[in-house]
Amino acid sequence: MDILESVKMATTTLTANKLRSSLTMLGIIIGNASVIAMVGIGQGAQRLASEQFESLGPNVLFILPGNQNAQRNRDLPRTLVLEDAQAIARQVPSVREVAPQIQSQQTVTYRNKNTSTQIFGVTPEFLTVRSFDVAKGRFISNEDIKSNNQVVLLGSDVVNKMFGNSDPIGERIRIRNTSFTVIGVMQPKGSFLGSNQDDAVYIPLTTMANRLRGRTSPYGLLVDFIAVSAKDTNSIGAAQFQIGNLLRLRHKITNQDDFTIRTQRDVLTIVGTITNGLTLMLAAIAGISLLVGGIGVMNIMLVSVTERTHEIGLRKAIGATEQDILIQFMIEAIILSAVGGAIGTLIGVGGVTLVSVVSPLKAGISPAAILVATGVSGGIGLFFGVVPARRAAKLDPIVALRSA
């Protein structure tokens, strides 16, 4: 009996028991769909994180107070001051611009409306270093910094909450009992790692320090972190090295640094490692259902062997060899796994596409995941079909006919 005839017989047998065949394929379908969907969603999460970090600005480095151990213990010593940022801008040749920043959560009031939002004390360099834009009005100037001017720019969400469709330029709002004049509205920026960058207001850094924070240091005006843009991508490593040396000299460090320098590349590497690990973990968990599906194929095929004992005995009595019986049952198991894998692949691809459409997660369809999932499902059919197929092939035709 040739292979084509065996395939026809296997197909006929499986279609004659549609419900049982469908339930047998269910585990394979769920397993394939889960693996493809989990890998696609994991890749989408990694892509989204990369895009969000890139939106921070090109070639950006972040200088944070405290060393890695202090940050891990949430013990953040306030070691960075405005003078550090000014020294970096003057003395580090690989740096294009420097943008120190102070931030705080405060309540903003306009007439009878108020909202709690993030207040950012920034300098004029903030726009270019962090790749922000002004939609209307003007940004903070060097004169505003020197004079501690009480001016403010509003994020688009704050404008919608406080002013609706009215023009906020020239209006006055209050932050912690201090009056500020609105001089501009920021271009919408979107969220970053769950933080809404449009629900924020921006004021001069010196005004923030002197009017709102009210904290002083014998070493200068304290800042929360310093964002630095390197001249180009090739200058990032040099900038990191030069800034580190400069701050060690300024802070008179002989042992352990009291600051940490992070680059976008560092952060993206960490995020990539985390998301890759999560993707593999989710894919492994989803792959368990493929194993369960394979066991289901074996169980159903064993039941099928028992039910078809008379058929097997009759076929062997009229000349079918053990190899013919083995091939037929192996083909049935492979068909179940292959069809289940194909249906699972379609469901998985559809799920990934749906996620990318209805959510900001740009989930991608991974050809590698599809190949692995379908290959594994076919292999599972082959592997788990061996036992029932061998049992069927080894049946004695006389015993099989008597058992009918």
mmCIF file of C-alpha atoms in Angstrom:
data_model
loop_
_atom_site.group_PDB
_atom_site.id
_atom_site.type_symbol
_atom_site.label_atom_id
_atom_site.label_comp_id
_atom_site.label_asym_id
_atom_site.label_seq_id
_atom_site.Cartn_x
_atom_site.Cartn_y
_atom_site.Cartn_z
ATOM 1 C CA MET A 1 0.000 0.000 0.000
ATOM 2 C CA ASP A 2 1.527 3.369 -1.022
ATOM 3 C CA ILE A 3 1.751 6.497 1.123
ATOM 4 C CA LEU A 4 -0.982 8.327 -0.796
ATOM 5 C CA GLU A 5 -3.453 5.527 -0.137
ATOM 6 C CA SER A 6 -2.483 5.577 3.557
ATOM 7 C CA VAL A 7 -3.094 9.312 3.727
ATOM 8 C CA LYS A 8 -6.528 8.908 2.122
ATOM 9 C CA MET A 9 -7.473 6.166 4.582
ATOM 10 C CA ALA A 10 -6.200 8.179 7.551
ATOM 11 C CA THR A 11 -8.145 11.245 6.417
ATOM 12 C CA THR A 12 -11.318 9.227 5.956
ATOM 13 C CA THR A 13 -10.967 7.692 9.417
ATOM 14 C CA LEU A 14 -10.378 11.056 11.099
ATOM 15 C CA THR A 15 -13.259 12.821 9.318
ATOM 16 C CA ALA A 16 -15.582 9.989 10.302
ATOM 17 C CA ASN A 17 -14.994 10.959 13.941
ATOM 18 C CA LYS A 18 -15.016 14.747 13.649
ATOM 19 C CA LEU A 19 -15.762 15.549 17.310
ATOM 20 C CA ARG A 20 -13.086 13.236 18.679
ATOM 21 C CA SER A 21 -10.538 14.477 16.146
ATOM 22 C CA SER A 22 -11.340 18.099 17.013
ATOM 23 C CA LEU A 23 -10.965 17.501 20.755
ATOM 24 C CA THR A 24 -7.691 15.670 20.111
ATOM 25 C CA MET A 25 -6.323 18.670 18.184
ATOM 26 C CA LEU A 26 -7.462 21.171 20.826
ATOM 27 C CA GLY A 27 -4.308 20.934 22.932
ATOM 28 C CA ILE A 28 -2.105 21.371 19.868
ATOM 29 C CA ILE A 29 -4.196 24.349 18.711
ATOM 30 C CA ILE A 30 -3.995 26.082 22.094
ATOM 31 C CA GLY A 31 -0.269 25.363 22.384
ATOM 32 C CA ASN A 32 0.623 26.737 18.938
ATOM 33 C CA ALA A 33 -1.576 29.808 19.336
ATOM 34 C CA SER A 34 -0.159 30.535 22.794
ATOM 35 C CA VAL A 35 3.483 30.228 21.734
ATOM 36 C CA ILE A 36 3.055 32.480 18.693
ATOM 37 C CA ALA A 37 0.980 35.043 20.615
ATOM 38 C CA MET A 38 3.337 35.167 23.615
ATOM 39 C CA VAL A 39 6.451 35.574 21.464
ATOM 40 C CA GLY A 40 4.746 38.253 19.347
ATOM 41 C CA ILE A 41 3.518 40.190 22.376
ATOM 42 C CA GLY A 42 6.931 39.909 24.024
ATOM 43 C CA GLN A 43 8.626 41.305 20.935
ATOM 44 C CA GLY A 44 6.024 44.068 20.817
ATOM 45 C CA ALA A 45 6.784 44.997 24.425
ATOM 46 C CA GLN A 46 10.491 45.170 23.641
ATOM 47 C CA ARG A 47 9.842 47.300 20.561
ATOM 48 C CA LEU A 48 7.575 49.662 22.525
ATOM 49 C CA ALA A 49 10.160 50.059 25.296
ATOM 50 C CA SER A 50 12.881 50.775 22.715
ATOM 51 C CA GLU A 51 10.756 53.418 21.016
ATOM 52 C CA GLN A 52 9.934 55.067 24.334
ATOM 53 C CA PHE A 53 13.576 55.254 25.371
ATOM 54 C CA GLU A 54 14.527 56.616 21.967
ATOM 55 C CA SER A 55 11.872 59.320 22.448
ATOM 56 C CA LEU A 56 13.889 60.622 25.395
ATOM 57 C CA GLY A 57 16.227 62.200 22.882
ATOM 58 C CA PRO A 58 19.099 61.132 20.619
ATOM 59 C CA ASN A 59 22.455 60.255 22.162
ATOM 60 C CA VAL A 60 21.264 61.077 25.680
ATOM 61 C CA LEU A 61 23.060 60.220 28.917
ATOM 62 C CA PHE A 62 21.510 60.544 32.370
ATOM 63 C CA ILE A 63 23.550 61.411 35.439
ATOM 64 C CA LEU A 64 21.817 60.292 38.629
ATOM 65 C CA PRO A 65 22.719 60.965 42.264
ATOM 66 C CA GLY A 66 24.101 58.045 44.267
ATOM 67 C CA ASN A 67 25.865 54.866 43.160
ATOM 68 C CA GLN A 68 24.198 51.612 42.099
ATOM 69 C CA ASN A 69 24.142 50.181 45.637
ATOM 70 C CA ALA A 70 22.557 53.343 47.026
ATOM 71 C CA GLN A 71 19.909 53.308 44.283
ATOM 72 C CA ARG A 72 19.177 49.631 44.917
ATOM 73 C CA ASN A 73 18.569 50.415 48.585
ATOM 74 C CA ARG A 74 16.477 53.472 47.655
ATOM 75 C CA ASP A 75 18.945 55.633 49.558
ATOM 76 C CA LEU A 76 19.547 58.489 47.149
ATOM 77 C CA PRO A 77 22.025 61.030 48.482
ATOM 78 C CA ARG A 78 21.592 64.492 46.944
ATOM 79 C CA THR A 79 25.026 64.928 45.397
ATOM 80 C CA LEU A 80 24.326 66.645 42.075
ATOM 81 C CA VAL A 81 24.133 70.432 41.872
ATOM 82 C CA LEU A 82 23.514 72.964 39.117
ATOM 83 C CA GLU A 83 27.204 73.856 39.103
ATOM 84 C CA ASP A 84 28.017 70.261 38.103
ATOM 85 C CA ALA A 85 25.831 70.642 35.021
ATOM 86 C CA GLN A 86 27.427 73.982 34.165
ATOM 87 C CA ALA A 87 30.917 72.490 34.531
ATOM 88 C CA ILE A 88 30.011 69.599 32.239
ATOM 89 C CA ALA A 89 28.722 72.032 29.600
ATOM 90 C CA ARG A 90 31.923 74.104 29.792
ATOM 91 C CA GLN A 91 34.614 71.435 30.153
ATOM 92 C CA VAL A 92 33.476 68.236 28.408
ATOM 93 C CA PRO A 93 34.258 68.519 24.668
ATOM 94 C CA SER A 94 32.157 65.518 23.584
ATOM 95 C CA VAL A 95 28.945 67.027 25.006
ATOM 96 C CA ARG A 96 26.549 69.101 22.922
ATOM 97 C CA GLU A 97 24.066 70.347 25.559
ATOM 98 C CA VAL A 98 23.311 69.794 29.239
ATOM 99 C CA ALA A 99 19.860 69.932 30.865
ATOM 100 C CA PRO A 100 19.664 69.658 34.675
ATOM 101 C CA GLN A 101 16.219 68.969 36.085
ATOM 102 C CA ILE A 102 14.228 69.128 39.311
ATOM 103 C CA GLN A 103 10.818 67.521 39.658
ATOM 104 C CA SER A 104 8.025 67.393 42.196
ATOM 105 C CA GLN A 105 4.353 66.462 42.472
ATOM 106 C CA GLN A 106 2.225 69.538 43.223
ATOM 107 C CA THR A 107 -1.347 70.817 42.926
ATOM 108 C CA VAL A 108 -2.012 73.319 40.135
ATOM 109 C CA THR A 109 -4.966 75.707 40.525
ATOM 110 C CA TYR A 110 -6.766 77.862 37.972
ATOM 111 C CA ARG A 111 -9.816 79.714 39.271
ATOM 112 C CA ASN A 112 -12.051 77.011 40.756
ATOM 113 C CA LYS A 113 -10.247 74.120 39.073
ATOM 114 C CA ASN A 114 -7.279 72.218 40.402
ATOM 115 C CA THR A 115 -5.313 69.102 39.513
ATOM 116 C CA SER A 116 -2.319 67.265 40.898
ATOM 117 C CA THR A 117 0.471 66.976 38.354
ATOM 118 C CA GLN A 118 4.227 66.708 37.903
ATOM 119 C CA ILE A 119 6.149 69.974 38.098
ATOM 120 C CA PHE A 120 9.457 70.037 36.247
ATOM 121 C CA GLY A 121 12.087 72.677 36.867
ATOM 122 C CA VAL A 122 14.101 72.889 33.645
ATOM 123 C CA THR A 123 16.498 75.046 31.651
ATOM 124 C CA PRO A 124 16.254 76.186 27.995
ATOM 125 C CA GLU A 125 18.367 73.197 26.894
ATOM 126 C CA PHE A 126 15.608 70.803 27.992
ATOM 127 C CA LEU A 127 13.819 71.089 24.641
ATOM 128 C CA THR A 128 16.682 69.884 22.471
ATOM 129 C CA VAL A 129 18.217 67.378 24.896
ATOM 130 C CA ARG A 130 14.905 65.628 25.584
ATOM 131 C CA SER A 131 13.386 66.153 22.100
ATOM 132 C CA PHE A 132 10.330 68.085 23.283
ATOM 133 C CA ASP A 133 8.539 70.770 21.243
ATOM 134 C CA VAL A 134 6.417 73.822 22.035
ATOM 135 C CA ALA A 135 3.014 73.827 20.347
ATOM 136 C CA LYS A 136 2.083 77.399 21.239
ATOM 137 C CA GLY A 137 3.853 80.338 22.866
ATOM 138 C CA ARG A 138 7.506 80.217 23.875
ATOM 139 C CA PHE A 139 9.778 78.108 26.055
ATOM 140 C CA ILE A 140 11.764 79.101 29.128
ATOM 141 C CA SER A 141 14.646 81.472 28.356
ATOM 142 C CA ASN A 142 18.011 82.155 29.998
ATOM 143 C CA GLU A 143 16.545 85.429 31.281
ATOM 144 C CA ASP A 144 13.792 83.471 33.057
ATOM 145 C CA ILE A 145 16.487 81.346 34.728
ATOM 146 C CA LYS A 146 18.580 84.346 35.811
ATOM 147 C CA SER A 147 15.621 86.346 37.109
ATOM 148 C CA ASN A 148 13.689 83.473 38.755
ATOM 149 C CA ASN A 149 10.700 84.458 36.614
ATOM 150 C CA GLN A 150 7.355 82.939 37.598
ATOM 151 C CA VAL A 151 6.420 81.624 34.172
ATOM 152 C CA VAL A 152 5.074 78.214 33.221
ATOM 153 C CA LEU A 153 4.435 75.977 30.215
ATOM 154 C CA LEU A 154 1.601 73.466 30.360
ATOM 155 C CA GLY A 155 1.379 69.931 29.019
ATOM 156 C CA SER A 156 -1.504 69.281 26.619
ATOM 157 C CA ASP A 157 -3.447 67.171 29.153
ATOM 158 C CA VAL A 158 -3.184 69.886 31.807
ATOM 159 C CA VAL A 159 -4.539 72.415 29.298
ATOM 160 C CA ASN A 160 -7.504 70.158 28.542
ATOM 161 C CA LYS A 161 -8.261 69.690 32.242
ATOM 162 C CA MET A 162 -7.890 73.307 33.308
ATOM 163 C CA PHE A 163 -8.795 75.388 30.253
ATOM 164 C CA GLY A 164 -10.752 73.149 27.890
ATOM 165 C CA ASN A 165 -10.902 74.885 24.507
ATOM 166 C CA SER A 166 -9.813 78.280 25.884
ATOM 167 C CA ASP A 167 -6.395 79.757 25.095
ATOM 168 C CA PRO A 168 -4.249 79.544 28.277
ATOM 169 C CA ILE A 169 -1.492 81.909 27.060
ATOM 170 C CA GLY A 170 -1.272 84.897 29.385
ATOM 171 C CA GLU A 171 -3.501 83.358 32.064
ATOM 172 C CA ARG A 172 -2.256 82.971 35.606
ATOM 173 C CA ILE A 173 -2.251 79.732 37.586
ATOM 174 C CA ARG A 174 -1.141 78.945 41.122
ATOM 175 C CA ILE A 175 1.329 76.301 42.218
ATOM 176 C CA ARG A 176 1.787 75.933 45.965
ATOM 177 C CA ASN A 177 0.408 79.428 46.611
ATOM 178 C CA THR A 178 2.759 80.973 44.055
ATOM 179 C CA SER A 179 1.302 82.667 40.978
ATOM 180 C CA PHE A 180 2.704 81.814 37.526
ATOM 181 C CA THR A 181 1.995 83.272 34.097
ATOM 182 C CA VAL A 182 1.349 80.774 31.313
ATOM 183 C CA ILE A 183 3.761 81.468 28.439
ATOM 184 C CA GLY A 184 3.337 78.334 26.356
ATOM 185 C CA VAL A 185 1.790 74.933 25.705
ATOM 186 C CA MET A 186 3.896 71.833 25.041
ATOM 187 C CA GLN A 187 3.456 69.597 22.022
ATOM 188 C CA PRO A 188 1.876 66.230 23.030
ATOM 189 C CA LYS A 189 4.602 63.696 23.827
ATOM 190 C CA GLY A 190 2.721 60.623 25.029
ATOM 191 C CA SER A 191 3.498 58.218 27.835
ATOM 192 C CA PHE A 192 6.883 56.902 28.909
ATOM 193 C CA LEU A 193 6.964 53.641 30.889
ATOM 194 C CA GLY A 194 3.465 54.282 32.204
ATOM 195 C CA SER A 195 4.101 57.960 33.051
ATOM 196 C CA ASN A 196 2.027 60.504 31.120
ATOM 197 C CA GLN A 197 4.472 63.150 29.888
ATOM 198 C CA ASP A 198 1.593 65.404 28.791
ATOM 199 C CA ASP A 199 0.207 65.630 32.332
ATOM 200 C CA ALA A 200 2.989 67.955 33.480
ATOM 201 C CA VAL A 201 3.992 71.612 33.728
ATOM 202 C CA TYR A 202 7.411 73.185 33.194
ATOM 203 C CA ILE A 203 8.897 76.158 35.059
ATOM 204 C CA PRO A 204 12.395 77.687 35.288
ATOM 205 C CA LEU A 205 14.741 75.476 37.305
ATOM 206 C CA THR A 206 15.849 78.327 39.585
ATOM 207 C CA THR A 207 12.237 79.296 40.295
ATOM 208 C CA MET A 208 11.483 75.672 41.138
ATOM 209 C CA ALA A 209 14.408 75.534 43.563
ATOM 210 C CA ASN A 210 13.783 78.878 45.247
ATOM 211 C CA ARG A 211 9.983 79.112 45.234
ATOM 212 C CA LEU A 212 8.667 75.554 45.429
ATOM 213 C CA ARG A 213 11.294 73.164 46.727
ATOM 214 C CA GLY A 214 12.939 75.527 49.181
ATOM 215 C CA ARG A 215 15.895 73.252 49.883
ATOM 216 C CA THR A 216 19.462 74.521 49.952
ATOM 217 C CA SER A 217 22.868 72.886 50.010
ATOM 218 C CA PRO A 218 26.286 74.280 50.957
ATOM 219 C CA TYR A 219 27.540 72.895 47.638
ATOM 220 C CA GLY A 220 25.040 74.705 45.390
ATOM 221 C CA LEU A 221 21.565 74.352 43.931
ATOM 222 C CA LEU A 222 20.554 70.687 44.162
ATOM 223 C CA VAL A 223 19.115 68.925 41.088
ATOM 224 C CA ASP A 224 17.417 65.543 40.766
ATOM 225 C CA PHE A 225 19.348 64.459 37.670
ATOM 226 C CA ILE A 226 21.251 65.842 34.704
ATOM 227 C CA ALA A 227 20.420 64.911 31.114
ATOM 228 C CA VAL A 228 23.272 65.289 28.637
ATOM 229 C CA SER A 229 23.267 64.971 24.851
ATOM 230 C CA ALA A 230 26.505 63.806 23.231
ATOM 231 C CA LYS A 231 27.638 65.363 19.963
ATOM 232 C CA ASP A 232 26.911 62.140 18.084
ATOM 233 C CA THR A 233 26.486 58.415 18.619
ATOM 234 C CA ASN A 234 30.238 57.821 18.454
ATOM 235 C CA SER A 235 30.812 60.369 21.235
ATOM 236 C CA ILE A 236 28.611 58.667 23.841
ATOM 237 C CA GLY A 237 31.393 56.496 25.278
ATOM 238 C CA ALA A 238 33.822 59.430 25.399
ATOM 239 C CA ALA A 239 31.199 61.655 27.035
ATOM 240 C CA GLN A 240 30.491 59.028 29.701
ATOM 241 C CA PHE A 241 34.201 58.679 30.481
ATOM 242 C CA GLN A 242 34.909 62.428 30.531
ATOM 243 C CA ILE A 243 31.862 63.294 32.653
ATOM 244 C CA GLY A 244 32.812 60.608 35.173
ATOM 245 C CA ASN A 245 36.343 61.965 35.517
ATOM 246 C CA LEU A 246 35.119 65.552 35.850
ATOM 247 C CA LEU A 247 32.576 64.741 38.566
ATOM 248 C CA ARG A 248 35.131 62.703 40.525
ATOM 249 C CA LEU A 249 37.428 65.722 40.541
ATOM 250 C CA ARG A 250 34.636 68.104 41.512
ATOM 251 C CA HIS A 251 33.287 65.834 44.275
ATOM 252 C CA LYS A 252 36.812 64.911 45.482
ATOM 253 C CA ILE A 253 36.045 61.191 45.154
ATOM 254 C CA THR A 254 38.865 58.781 46.033
ATOM 255 C CA ASN A 255 36.883 55.581 46.542
ATOM 256 C CA GLN A 256 33.276 55.018 45.468
ATOM 257 C CA ASP A 257 31.383 57.287 43.081
ATOM 258 C CA ASP A 258 28.461 59.260 44.487
ATOM 259 C CA PHE A 259 26.788 59.398 41.074
ATOM 260 C CA THR A 260 25.758 57.017 38.291
ATOM 261 C CA ILE A 261 25.885 57.644 34.547
ATOM 262 C CA ARG A 262 23.383 55.800 32.391
ATOM 263 C CA THR A 263 23.196 55.825 28.607
ATOM 264 C CA GLN A 264 20.251 54.905 26.429
ATOM 265 C CA ARG A 265 22.224 51.898 25.278
ATOM 266 C CA ASP A 266 22.645 50.700 28.874
ATOM 267 C CA VAL A 267 18.954 51.067 29.605
ATOM 268 C CA LEU A 268 17.894 49.429 26.342
ATOM 269 C CA THR A 269 20.215 46.505 27.046
ATOM 270 C CA ILE A 270 18.651 46.024 30.472
ATOM 271 C CA VAL A 271 15.118 46.345 29.076
ATOM 272 C CA GLY A 272 15.971 43.947 26.238
ATOM 273 C CA THR A 273 17.322 41.368 28.660
ATOM 274 C CA ILE A 274 14.215 41.599 30.832
ATOM 275 C CA THR A 275 11.732 41.433 27.957
ATOM 276 C CA ASN A 276 13.616 38.579 26.276
ATOM 277 C CA GLY A 277 13.581 36.642 29.541
ATOM 278 C CA LEU A 278 9.866 37.264 30.011
ATOM 279 C CA THR A 279 9.160 36.272 26.399
ATOM 280 C CA LEU A 280 11.059 33.003 26.768
ATOM 281 C CA MET A 281 9.312 32.281 30.060
ATOM 282 C CA LEU A 282 5.870 32.932 28.579
ATOM 283 C CA ALA A 283 6.697 30.868 25.488
ATOM 284 C CA ALA A 284 7.915 28.001 27.691
ATOM 285 C CA ILE A 285 4.713 28.109 29.737
ATOM 286 C CA ALA A 286 2.649 28.163 26.541
ATOM 287 C CA GLY A 287 4.754 25.296 25.184
ATOM 288 C CA ILE A 288 3.555 23.094 28.034
ATOM 289 C CA SER A 289 0.158 22.964 26.342
ATOM 290 C CA LEU A 290 1.885 21.546 23.267
ATOM 291 C CA LEU A 291 3.192 18.722 25.442
ATOM 292 C CA VAL A 292 -0.262 18.218 26.928
ATOM 293 C CA GLY A 293 -1.688 18.194 23.407
ATOM 294 C CA GLY A 294 0.813 15.524 22.387
ATOM 295 C CA ILE A 295 -0.204 13.357 25.318
ATOM 296 C CA GLY A 296 -3.819 13.855 24.246
ATOM 297 C CA VAL A 297 -2.967 12.669 20.733
ATOM 298 C CA MET A 298 -1.337 9.538 22.152
ATOM 299 C CA ASN A 299 -4.281 8.773 24.451
ATOM 300 C CA ILE A 300 -6.866 9.134 21.699
ATOM 301 C CA MET A 301 -4.782 7.078 19.293
ATOM 302 C CA LEU A 302 -4.471 4.298 21.898
ATOM 303 C CA VAL A 303 -8.245 4.326 22.293
ATOM 304 C CA SER A 304 -8.567 4.248 18.516
ATOM 305 C CA VAL A 305 -6.305 1.189 18.330
ATOM 306 C CA THR A 306 -8.501 -0.602 20.865
ATOM 307 C CA GLU A 307 -11.714 0.328 19.011
ATOM 308 C CA ARG A 308 -10.320 -0.688 15.624
ATOM 309 C CA THR A 309 -8.851 -4.041 16.655
ATOM 310 C CA HIS A 310 -11.195 -5.937 14.303
ATOM 311 C CA GLU A 311 -10.305 -3.652 11.378
ATOM 312 C CA ILE A 312 -6.601 -4.120 12.033
ATOM 313 C CA GLY A 313 -6.973 -7.910 12.229
ATOM 314 C CA LEU A 314 -8.998 -7.996 9.006
ATOM 315 C CA ARG A 315 -6.446 -5.866 7.118
ATOM 316 C CA LYS A 316 -3.540 -8.008 8.306
ATOM 317 C CA ALA A 317 -5.461 -11.174 7.395
ATOM 318 C CA ILE A 318 -5.820 -10.027 3.775
ATOM 319 C CA GLY A 319 -2.157 -9.153 3.418
ATOM 320 C CA ALA A 320 -1.402 -5.810 5.129
ATOM 321 C CA THR A 321 2.052 -5.802 6.681
ATOM 322 C CA GLU A 322 3.081 -4.444 10.066
ATOM 323 C CA GLN A 323 4.705 -1.548 8.235
ATOM 324 C CA ASP A 324 1.398 -0.690 6.494
ATOM 325 C CA ILE A 325 -0.466 -0.579 9.819
ATOM 326 C CA LEU A 326 2.356 1.394 11.480
ATOM 327 C CA ILE A 327 2.430 3.960 8.674
ATOM 328 C CA GLN A 328 -1.347 4.460 8.703
ATOM 329 C CA PHE A 329 -1.541 5.156 12.431
ATOM 330 C CA MET A 330 1.558 7.376 12.296
ATOM 331 C CA ILE A 331 0.000 9.366 9.459
ATOM 332 C CA GLU A 332 -3.207 9.818 11.465
ATOM 333 C CA ALA A 333 -1.229 11.184 14.424
ATOM 334 C CA ILE A 334 0.795 13.492 12.181
ATOM 335 C CA ILE A 335 -2.341 14.789 10.430
ATOM 336 C CA LEU A 336 -3.959 15.579 13.778
ATOM 337 C CA SER A 337 -0.862 17.486 14.934
ATOM 338 C CA ALA A 338 -0.267 19.237 11.612
ATOM 339 C CA VAL A 339 -3.863 20.412 11.202
ATOM 340 C CA GLY A 340 -4.004 21.443 14.845
ATOM 341 C CA GLY A 341 -0.712 23.311 14.373
ATOM 342 C CA ALA A 342 -2.020 25.111 11.289
ATOM 343 C CA ILE A 343 -5.242 26.174 13.030
ATOM 344 C CA GLY A 344 -3.279 27.238 16.125
ATOM 345 C CA THR A 345 -0.922 29.272 13.940
ATOM 346 C CA LEU A 346 -3.827 31.130 12.336
ATOM 347 C CA ILE A 347 -5.371 31.854 15.746
ATOM 348 C CA GLY A 348 -2.006 32.991 17.139
ATOM 349 C CA VAL A 349 -1.333 35.298 14.191
ATOM 350 C CA GLY A 350 -4.858 36.685 14.479
ATOM 351 C CA GLY A 351 -4.398 37.307 18.194
ATOM 352 C CA VAL A 352 -1.107 39.119 17.650
ATOM 353 C CA THR A 353 -2.669 41.262 14.923
ATOM 354 C CA LEU A 354 -5.631 42.113 17.164
ATOM 355 C CA VAL A 355 -3.344 43.142 20.034
ATOM 356 C CA SER A 356 -1.332 45.428 17.744
ATOM 357 C CA VAL A 357 -4.544 47.068 16.487
ATOM 358 C CA VAL A 358 -6.388 47.653 19.766
ATOM 359 C CA SER A 359 -3.412 48.491 22.016
ATOM 360 C CA PRO A 360 -0.268 50.644 21.864
ATOM 361 C CA LEU A 361 1.753 47.420 22.027
ATOM 362 C CA LYS A 362 3.192 46.940 18.539
ATOM 363 C CA ALA A 363 3.153 43.166 18.678
ATOM 364 C CA GLY A 364 4.961 41.504 15.795
ATOM 365 C CA ILE A 365 4.488 38.177 14.042
ATOM 366 C CA SER A 366 7.661 36.162 14.460
ATOM 367 C CA PRO A 367 8.376 33.782 11.530
ATOM 368 C CA ALA A 368 10.823 31.922 13.773
ATOM 369 C CA ALA A 369 8.117 31.358 16.406
ATOM 370 C CA ILE A 370 5.707 30.088 13.730
ATOM 371 C CA LEU A 371 8.298 27.683 12.326
ATOM 372 C CA VAL A 372 9.261 26.418 15.771
ATOM 373 C CA ALA A 373 5.650 26.002 16.921
ATOM 374 C CA THR A 374 4.506 24.175 13.784
ATOM 375 C CA GLY A 375 7.673 22.086 13.699
ATOM 376 C CA VAL A 376 7.270 21.120 17.346
ATOM 377 C CA SER A 377 3.585 20.285 16.874
ATOM 378 C CA GLY A 378 4.417 18.030 13.912
ATOM 379 C CA GLY A 379 7.235 16.432 15.862
ATOM 380 C CA ILE A 380 4.913 15.868 18.807
ATOM 381 C CA GLY A 381 2.480 14.022 16.533
ATOM 382 C CA LEU A 382 5.305 11.866 15.246
ATOM 383 C CA PHE A 383 6.730 11.205 18.715
ATOM 384 C CA PHE A 384 3.502 10.522 20.564
ATOM 385 C CA GLY A 385 2.051 8.562 17.661
ATOM 386 C CA VAL A 386 4.819 5.954 17.841
ATOM 387 C CA VAL A 387 3.450 4.006 20.833
ATOM 388 C CA PRO A 388 -0.137 3.504 19.574
ATOM 389 C CA ALA A 389 1.098 2.868 16.026
ATOM 390 C CA ARG A 390 3.520 0.179 17.175
ATOM 391 C CA ARG A 391 0.822 -1.399 19.329
ATOM 392 C CA ALA A 392 -1.506 -1.545 16.326
ATOM 393 C CA ALA A 393 1.212 -2.970 14.076
ATOM 394 C CA LYS A 394 2.106 -5.720 16.556
ATOM 395 C CA LEU A 395 -1.459 -7.048 16.927
ATOM 396 C CA ASP A 396 -1.846 -10.714 16.009
ATOM 397 C CA PRO A 397 -4.486 -10.933 13.227
ATOM 398 C CA ILE A 398 -6.156 -14.072 14.643
ATOM 399 C CA VAL A 399 -6.392 -12.597 18.151
ATOM 400 C CA ALA A 400 -7.651 -9.326 16.676
ATOM 401 C CA LEU A 401 -10.398 -11.044 14.705
ATOM 402 C CA ARG A 402 -11.478 -13.135 17.704
ATOM 403 C CA SER A 403 -11.746 -10.024 19.897
ATOM 404 C CA ALA A 404 -14.284 -8.443 17.571
#
